[in-house]
Coordinates of N, CA and C in Angstrom, one line a residue:
X61 N -12.0 9.2 38.1 CA -10.9 9.4 37.1 C -10.3 8.2 36.6
X62 N -10.3 7.1 37.4 CA -9.6 5.8 37.0 C -10.1 5.3 35.7
X63 N -11.4 5.5 35.4 CA -12.0 5.0 34.2 C -12.5 6.1 33.2
X64 N -12.1 7.3 33.5 CA -12.6 8.4 32.7 C -11.7 8.6 31.5
X65 N -12.2 9.1 30.4 CA -11.4 9.5 29.2 C -11.1 11.0 29.3
X66 N -11.5 11.7 30.3 CA -11.3 13.1 30.4 C -9.8 13.6 30.2
X67 N -8.8 12.8 30.8 CA -7.4 13.3 30.6 C -7.1 13.3 29.1
X68 N -7.6 12.4 28.3 CA -7.3 12.4 26.9 C -8.1 13.5 26.1
X69 N -9.0 14.2 26.7 CA -9.8 15.2 26.1 C -9.3 16.6 26.4
X70 N -8.1 16.8 27.0 CA -7.6 18.1 27.4 C -7.1 18.8 26.1
X71 N -7.0 20.1 26.1 CA -6.6 20.8 24.9 C -5.1 20.3 24.5
X72 N -4.8 20.3 23.2 CA -3.5 19.9 22.8 C -2.6 21.1 23.2
X73 N -1.4 20.8 23.8 CA -0.5 21.8 24.3 C 0.5 22.2 23.1
X74 N 0.5 23.5 22.8 CA 1.2 23.9 21.6 C 2.7 24.2 21.8
X75 N 3.1 24.6 23.0 CA 4.5 24.9 23.3 C 4.7 24.7 24.8
X76 N 6.0 25.1 25.2 CA 6.3 24.9 26.6 C 6.2 26.2 27.5
X77 N 5.4 27.1 27.0 CA 5.1 28.3 27.8 C 4.1 27.8 28.9
X78 N 3.9 28.7 30.0 CA 3.1 28.3 31.1 C 1.7 27.8 30.6
X79 N 1.4 26.6 31.0 CA 0.1 26.0 30.6 C -0.1 26.0 29.1
X80 N 0.9 26.1 28.4 CA 0.9 26.1 26.9 C 0.0 27.2 26.3
X81 N -0.1 28.3 27.1 CA -0.9 29.4 26.6 C -2.4 29.3 26.9
X82 N -2.8 28.3 27.5 CA -4.3 28.1 27.7 C -4.7 28.7 29.0
X83 N -3.9 28.8 30.0 CA -4.2 29.3 31.3 C -3.0 29.6 32.1
X84 N -3.1 30.0 33.3 CA -2.0 30.2 34.2 C -1.7 29.1 35.1
X85 N -2.5 28.0 35.0 CA -2.3 26.8 35.8 C -1.0 26.2 35.7
X86 N -0.5 25.6 36.8 CA 0.8 25.0 36.8 C 0.7 23.4 36.9
X87 N -0.5 22.9 36.7 CA -0.8 21.5 36.9 C -0.6 20.6 35.7
X88 N -0.3 21.2 34.5 CA -0.1 20.3 33.3 C 1.3 20.0 33.1
X89 N 1.6 19.0 32.2 CA 3.0 18.6 31.8 C 3.3 19.3 30.5
X90 N 3.0 20.5 30.4 CA 3.2 21.2 29.1 C 4.6 21.4 28.7
X91 N 5.6 21.3 29.6 CA 7.0 21.5 29.3 C 7.5 20.4 28.4
X92 N 7.0 19.2 28.6 CA 7.5 18.1 27.9 C 6.5 17.5 26.9
X93 N 5.2 17.7 27.1 CA 4.2 17.1 26.2 C 3.5 18.3 25.5
X94 N 4.1 18.6 24.3 CA 3.5 19.7 23.5 C 3.9 19.5 22.1
X95 N 3.3 20.2 21.2 CA 3.5 20.1 19.8 C 5.0 20.5 19.4
X96 N 5.4 21.6 19.9 CA 6.8 22.0 19.6 C 7.8 20.9 20.0
X97 N 7.7 20.3 21.1 CA 8.6 19.3 21.6 C 8.5 18.0 20.6
X98 N 7.2 17.7 20.3 CA 7.1 16.5 19.4 C 7.6 16.7 18.0
X99 N 7.5 18.0 17.5 CA 8.1 18.3 16.2 C 9.6 18.2 16.2
X100 N 10.2 18.6 17.3 CA 11.6 18.6 17.5 C 12.2 17.2 17.8
X101 N 11.4 16.3 18.3 CA 11.9 15.0 18.7 C 12.2 14.1 17.5
X102 N 13.1 13.2 17.6 CA 13.5 12.3 16.5 C 12.3 11.4 16.3
X103 N 11.6 10.9 17.3 CA 10.5 10.0 17.3 C 9.4 10.6 18.2
X104 N 8.2 10.7 17.6 CA 7.1 11.2 18.5 C 5.7 10.8 17.9
X105 N 4.7 10.9 18.7 CA 3.4 10.6 18.2 C 3.0 11.5 17.0
X106 N 3.4 12.7 17.1 CA 3.1 13.7 16.0 C 3.7 13.2 14.7
X107 N 5.0 12.8 14.8 CA 5.7 12.3 13.6 C 5.1 11.0 13.0
X108 N 4.7 10.1 13.9 CA 4.0 8.9 13.5 C 2.7 9.3 12.8
X109 N 1.9 10.2 13.4 CA 0.6 10.6 12.8 C 0.8 11.2 11.4
X110 N 1.8 12.1 11.3 CA 2.1 12.7 10.0 C 2.5 11.7 8.9
X111 N 3.3 10.8 9.3 CA 3.8 9.7 8.4 C 2.6 8.9 7.9
X112 N 1.8 8.4 8.8 CA 0.6 7.6 8.5 C -0.4 8.4 7.7
X113 N -0.5 9.7 7.9 CA -1.4 10.5 7.1 C -0.9 10.6 5.6
X114 N 0.4 10.6 5.4 CA 0.9 10.6 4.1 C 0.6 9.3 3.4
X115 N 0.8 8.2 4.2 CA 0.6 6.9 3.6 C -0.8 6.6 3.2
X116 N -1.8 7.2 4.0 CA -3.2 6.9 3.7 C -3.7 7.5 2.3
X117 N -2.9 8.4 1.8 CA -3.2 9.0 0.5 C -2.7 8.2 -0.7
X118 N -1.9 7.1 -0.4 CA -1.3 6.3 -1.5 C -2.4 5.3 -2.0
X119 N -2.3 5.0 -3.3 CA -3.2 4.1 -4.0 C -3.3 2.7 -3.2
X120 N -2.2 2.3 -2.7 CA -2.2 1.0 -2.0 C -3.2 1.0 -0.8
X121 N -3.4 2.1 -0.2 CA -4.4 2.2 0.9 C -5.7 2.6 0.4
X122 N -5.8 3.5 -0.5 CA -7.1 4.0 -1.1 C -7.8 2.9 -1.9
X123 N -7.0 2.1 -2.7 CA -7.6 1.2 -3.7 C -7.2 -0.3 -3.5
X124 N -6.2 -0.5 -2.6 CA -5.7 -1.8 -2.5 C -6.6 -2.9 -1.9
X125 N -6.2 -4.1 -2.1 CA -7.0 -5.2 -1.4 C -6.6 -5.2 0.1
X126 N -7.5 -5.8 0.8 CA -7.3 -5.9 2.3 C -7.4 -7.3 2.8
X127 N -6.5 -7.7 3.6 CA -6.5 -9.0 4.2 C -6.0 -8.9 5.6
X128 N -6.7 -9.7 6.5 CA -6.3 -9.7 7.9 C -5.9 -11.2 8.2
X129 N -4.9 -11.3 9.1 CA -4.3 -12.6 9.4 C -4.0 -12.6 10.9
X130 N -4.4 -13.7 11.5 CA -3.9 -13.9 12.9 C -2.6 -14.6 12.8
X131 N -1.5 -13.9 12.9 CA -0.1 -14.4 12.6 C 0.3 -15.4 13.7
X132 N 0.1 -15.0 14.9 CA 0.2 -15.9 16.1 C -1.0 -15.6 17.0
X133 N -1.0 -16.3 18.1 CA -2.1 -16.1 19.1 C -2.1 -14.6 19.6
X134 N -1.0 -13.9 19.5 CA -0.9 -12.5 20.0 C -0.5 -11.5 19.0
X135 N -0.3 -11.9 17.7 CA 0.1 -11.0 16.7 C -1.0 -10.9 15.6
X136 N -1.5 -9.7 15.4 CA -2.5 -9.5 14.3 C -1.8 -8.9 13.1
X137 N -2.1 -9.4 11.9 CA -1.5 -8.8 10.7 C -2.6 -8.3 9.8
X138 N -2.3 -7.1 9.2 CA -3.2 -6.5 8.2 C -2.4 -6.2 7.0
X139 N -2.8 -6.6 5.8 CA -2.0 -6.4 4.6 C -2.9 -5.7 3.6
X140 N -2.3 -4.7 2.9 CA -2.9 -4.0 1.8 C -2.0 -4.2 0.6
X141 N -2.6 -4.5 -0.6 CA -1.8 -4.8 -1.8 C -2.4 -4.0 -2.9
X142 N -1.5 -3.4 -3.8 CA -2.0 -2.7 -5.0 C -0.8 -2.7 -5.9
X143 N -1.0 -3.5 -7.0 CA 0.2 -3.7 -7.9 C 1.3 -4.3 -7.2
X144 N 2.5 -3.7 -7.3 CA 3.7 -4.3 -6.6 C 3.8 -3.7 -5.2
X145 N 3.0 -2.7 -4.8 CA 3.1 -2.1 -3.5 C 2.4 -2.9 -2.4
X146 N 3.1 -3.0 -1.3 CA 2.5 -3.7 -0.1 C 2.7 -2.9 1.1
X147 N 1.6 -2.9 1.9 CA 1.7 -2.3 3.3 C 1.3 -3.4 4.2
X148 N 2.1 -3.6 5.2 CA 1.7 -4.7 6.2 C 1.8 -4.1 7.6
X149 N 0.7 -4.2 8.3 CA 0.7 -3.8 9.7 C 0.7 -5.0 10.6
X150 N 1.6 -4.9 11.6 CA 1.6 -6.0 12.6 C 1.4 -5.4 14.0
X151 N 0.5 -6.0 14.8 CA 0.2 -5.5 16.1 C 0.5 -6.7 17.1
X152 N 1.4 -6.4 18.0 CA 1.8 -7.4 19.1 C 1.0 -7.1 20.3
X153 N 0.0 -7.9 20.6 CA -0.9 -7.7 21.8 C -0.2 -8.2 23.1
X154 N 0.9 -9.0 22.9 CA 1.6 -9.5 24.1 C 2.4 -8.4 24.8
X155 N 2.6 -8.6 26.0 CA 3.5 -7.6 26.8 C 5.0 -7.9 26.5
X156 N 5.3 -9.0 26.0 CA 6.7 -9.5 25.7 C 7.0 -9.5 24.3
X157 N 8.2 -9.5 23.9 CA 8.6 -9.6 22.5 C 8.2 -11.0 21.9
X158 N 7.9 -11.0 20.6 CA 7.6 -12.2 19.9 C 8.4 -12.2 18.6
X159 N 9.0 -13.3 18.3 CA 9.7 -13.4 17.0 C 8.8 -14.2 16.1
X160 N 8.6 -13.7 14.8 CA 7.7 -14.3 13.9 C 8.2 -14.3 12.5
X161 N 7.8 -15.3 11.7 CA 8.0 -15.4 10.3 C 6.8 -14.8 9.6
X162 N 6.8 -13.5 9.4 CA 5.7 -12.8 8.8 C 5.6 -13.1 7.4
X163 N 6.7 -13.3 6.7 CA 6.6 -13.6 5.3 C 5.7 -14.8 5.0
X164 N 5.9 -15.9 5.7 CA 5.1 -17.1 5.5 C 3.6 -16.9 5.9
X165 N 3.4 -16.3 7.1 CA 2.0 -16.2 7.6 C 1.2 -15.1 6.8
X166 N 1.9 -14.1 6.4 CA 1.2 -12.9 5.7 C 1.4 -12.9 4.2
X167 N 2.2 -13.8 3.7 CA 2.5 -13.8 2.2 C 2.9 -12.5 1.7
X168 N 4.0 -12.0 2.4 CA 4.5 -10.6 2.0 C 6.0 -10.8 1.5
X169 N 6.5 -9.8 0.9 CA 7.9 -9.9 0.4 C 8.9 -10.2 1.6
X170 N 10.0 -10.8 1.2 CA 11.0 -11.1 2.2 C 11.7 -9.9 2.8
X171 N 11.8 -8.8 2.0 CA 12.4 -7.6 2.5 C 11.4 -6.5 2.4
X172 N 11.2 -5.8 3.6 CA 10.3 -4.7 3.6 C 11.0 -3.6 4.5
X173 N 10.4 -2.4 4.5 CA 11.0 -1.3 5.2 C 10.0 -0.9 6.3
X174 N 10.6 -0.5 7.5 CA 9.7 0.0 8.5 C 9.3 1.4 8.1
X175 N 8.0 1.6 8.0 CA 7.4 2.9 7.6 C 7.1 3.7 8.9
X176 N 6.5 3.1 9.9 CA 6.2 3.7 11.1 C 6.1 2.6 12.2
X177 N 6.3 3.0 13.4 CA 6.1 2.1 14.5 C 5.7 2.8 15.8
X178 N 5.3 2.1 16.8 CA 4.9 2.7 18.1 C 6.1 3.5 18.6
X179 N 5.8 4.6 19.3 CA 6.8 5.5 19.7 C 7.9 4.9 20.5
X180 N 7.5 4.0 21.5 CA 8.5 3.4 22.4 C 9.0 2.0 21.9
X181 N 8.8 1.7 20.7 CA 9.2 0.4 20.2 C 10.7 0.3 19.9
X182 N 11.4 1.4 19.7 CA 12.8 1.4 19.4 C 13.1 0.9 18.0
X183 N 12.0 0.7 17.2 CA 12.2 0.3 15.8 C 12.2 1.6 14.9
X184 N 13.2 1.8 14.1 CA 13.4 3.0 13.4 C 12.8 3.0 12.0
X185 N 12.0 4.0 11.7 CA 11.4 4.2 10.4 C 12.6 4.2 9.4
X186 N 12.4 3.6 8.2 CA 13.4 3.6 7.2 C 14.4 2.4 7.3
X187 N 14.3 1.6 8.4 CA 15.1 0.4 8.5 C 14.6 -0.8 7.6
X188 N 15.5 -1.5 7.0 CA 15.2 -2.7 6.2 C 14.9 -3.8 7.2
X189 N 14.0 -4.7 6.9 CA 13.6 -5.8 7.7 C 13.5 -7.1 6.9
X190 N 14.1 -8.1 7.5 CA 13.9 -9.5 6.9 C 12.6 -10.0 7.5
X191 N 11.6 -10.1 6.7 CA 10.3 -10.5 7.2 C 10.2 -12.0 7.6
X192 N 11.2 -12.8 7.3 CA 11.2 -14.2 7.8 C 11.5 -14.3 9.2
X193 N 12.0 -13.2 9.8 CA 12.4 -13.3 11.3 C 12.3 -11.9 11.9
X194 N 11.1 -11.5 12.2 CA 10.8 -10.2 12.7 C 10.7 -10.3 14.3
X195 N 11.4 -9.5 15.0 CA 11.3 -9.4 16.4 C 10.4 -8.3 16.8
X196 N 9.2 -8.6 17.2 CA 8.2 -7.6 17.5 C 8.2 -7.3 19.0
X197 N 8.6 -6.1 19.4 CA 8.6 -5.8 20.9 C 7.2 -5.9 21.4
X198 N 7.1 -6.1 22.7 CA 5.8 -6.2 23.4 C 5.0 -5.0 23.2
X199 N 3.7 -5.1 23.1 CA 2.7 -4.0 23.0 C 3.1 -3.0 22.0
X200 N 3.4 -3.5 20.8 CA 3.9 -2.6 19.7 C 3.1 -2.8 18.4
X201 N 3.0 -1.7 17.6 CA 2.4 -1.8 16.3 C 3.5 -1.3 15.3
X202 N 3.6 -2.0 14.2 CA 4.6 -1.6 13.2 C 4.0 -1.7 11.8
X203 N 4.2 -0.6 11.0 CA 3.8 -0.6 9.6 C 5.0 -0.8 8.7
X204 N 5.0 -1.9 7.9 CA 6.1 -2.2 6.9 C 5.5 -1.9 5.5
X205 N 6.4 -1.4 4.6 CA 6.0 -1.1 3.3 C 7.1 -1.6 2.3
X206 N 6.8 -1.7 1.0 CA 7.7 -1.9 0.0 C 8.5 -0.6 -0.2
X207 N 9.6 -0.6 -0.8 CA 10.5 0.6 -1.0 C 9.8 1.7 -1.8
X208 N 8.9 1.4 -2.7 CA 8.3 2.4 -3.6 C 7.4 3.3 -2.8
X209 N 7.1 3.0 -1.5 CA 6.1 3.8 -0.7 C 6.9 4.7 0.3
X210 N 8.2 4.5 0.4 CA 9.0 5.3 1.3 C 9.4 6.7 0.7
X211 N 9.1 7.7 1.4 CA 9.5 9.1 0.9 C 11.0 9.3 1.2

């Protein structure tokens, strides 16, 4: 089980009823890890997925240019551009926070908005960010966009 992917292949738990309606087993964490709880939470994997699903239908993702940049030894940057629209993804592979001037390294606007971020990053979607001094929490991914892409 240490190297198995089987725990990730279990059925998605729909609510907090016993075993989320799939069986009478008491071995699952269905009371806290289920779709109903993720829909109700302020920040959840479900909400990040829904947000990114909306973004992928935008012309900047469908038709935009693609550039990848190694921002620092531990930060990967991916930029999509289409007209005035910009989407910038930053991934911090370090376990510790890193402060970076993403504007210079990624050639992106000085002000962007957090579109989505890793669930435990404590970075809130909709927040304005000065890209000349971004503090990236450890083991975090963040998607930044121009204001025209925010719903």
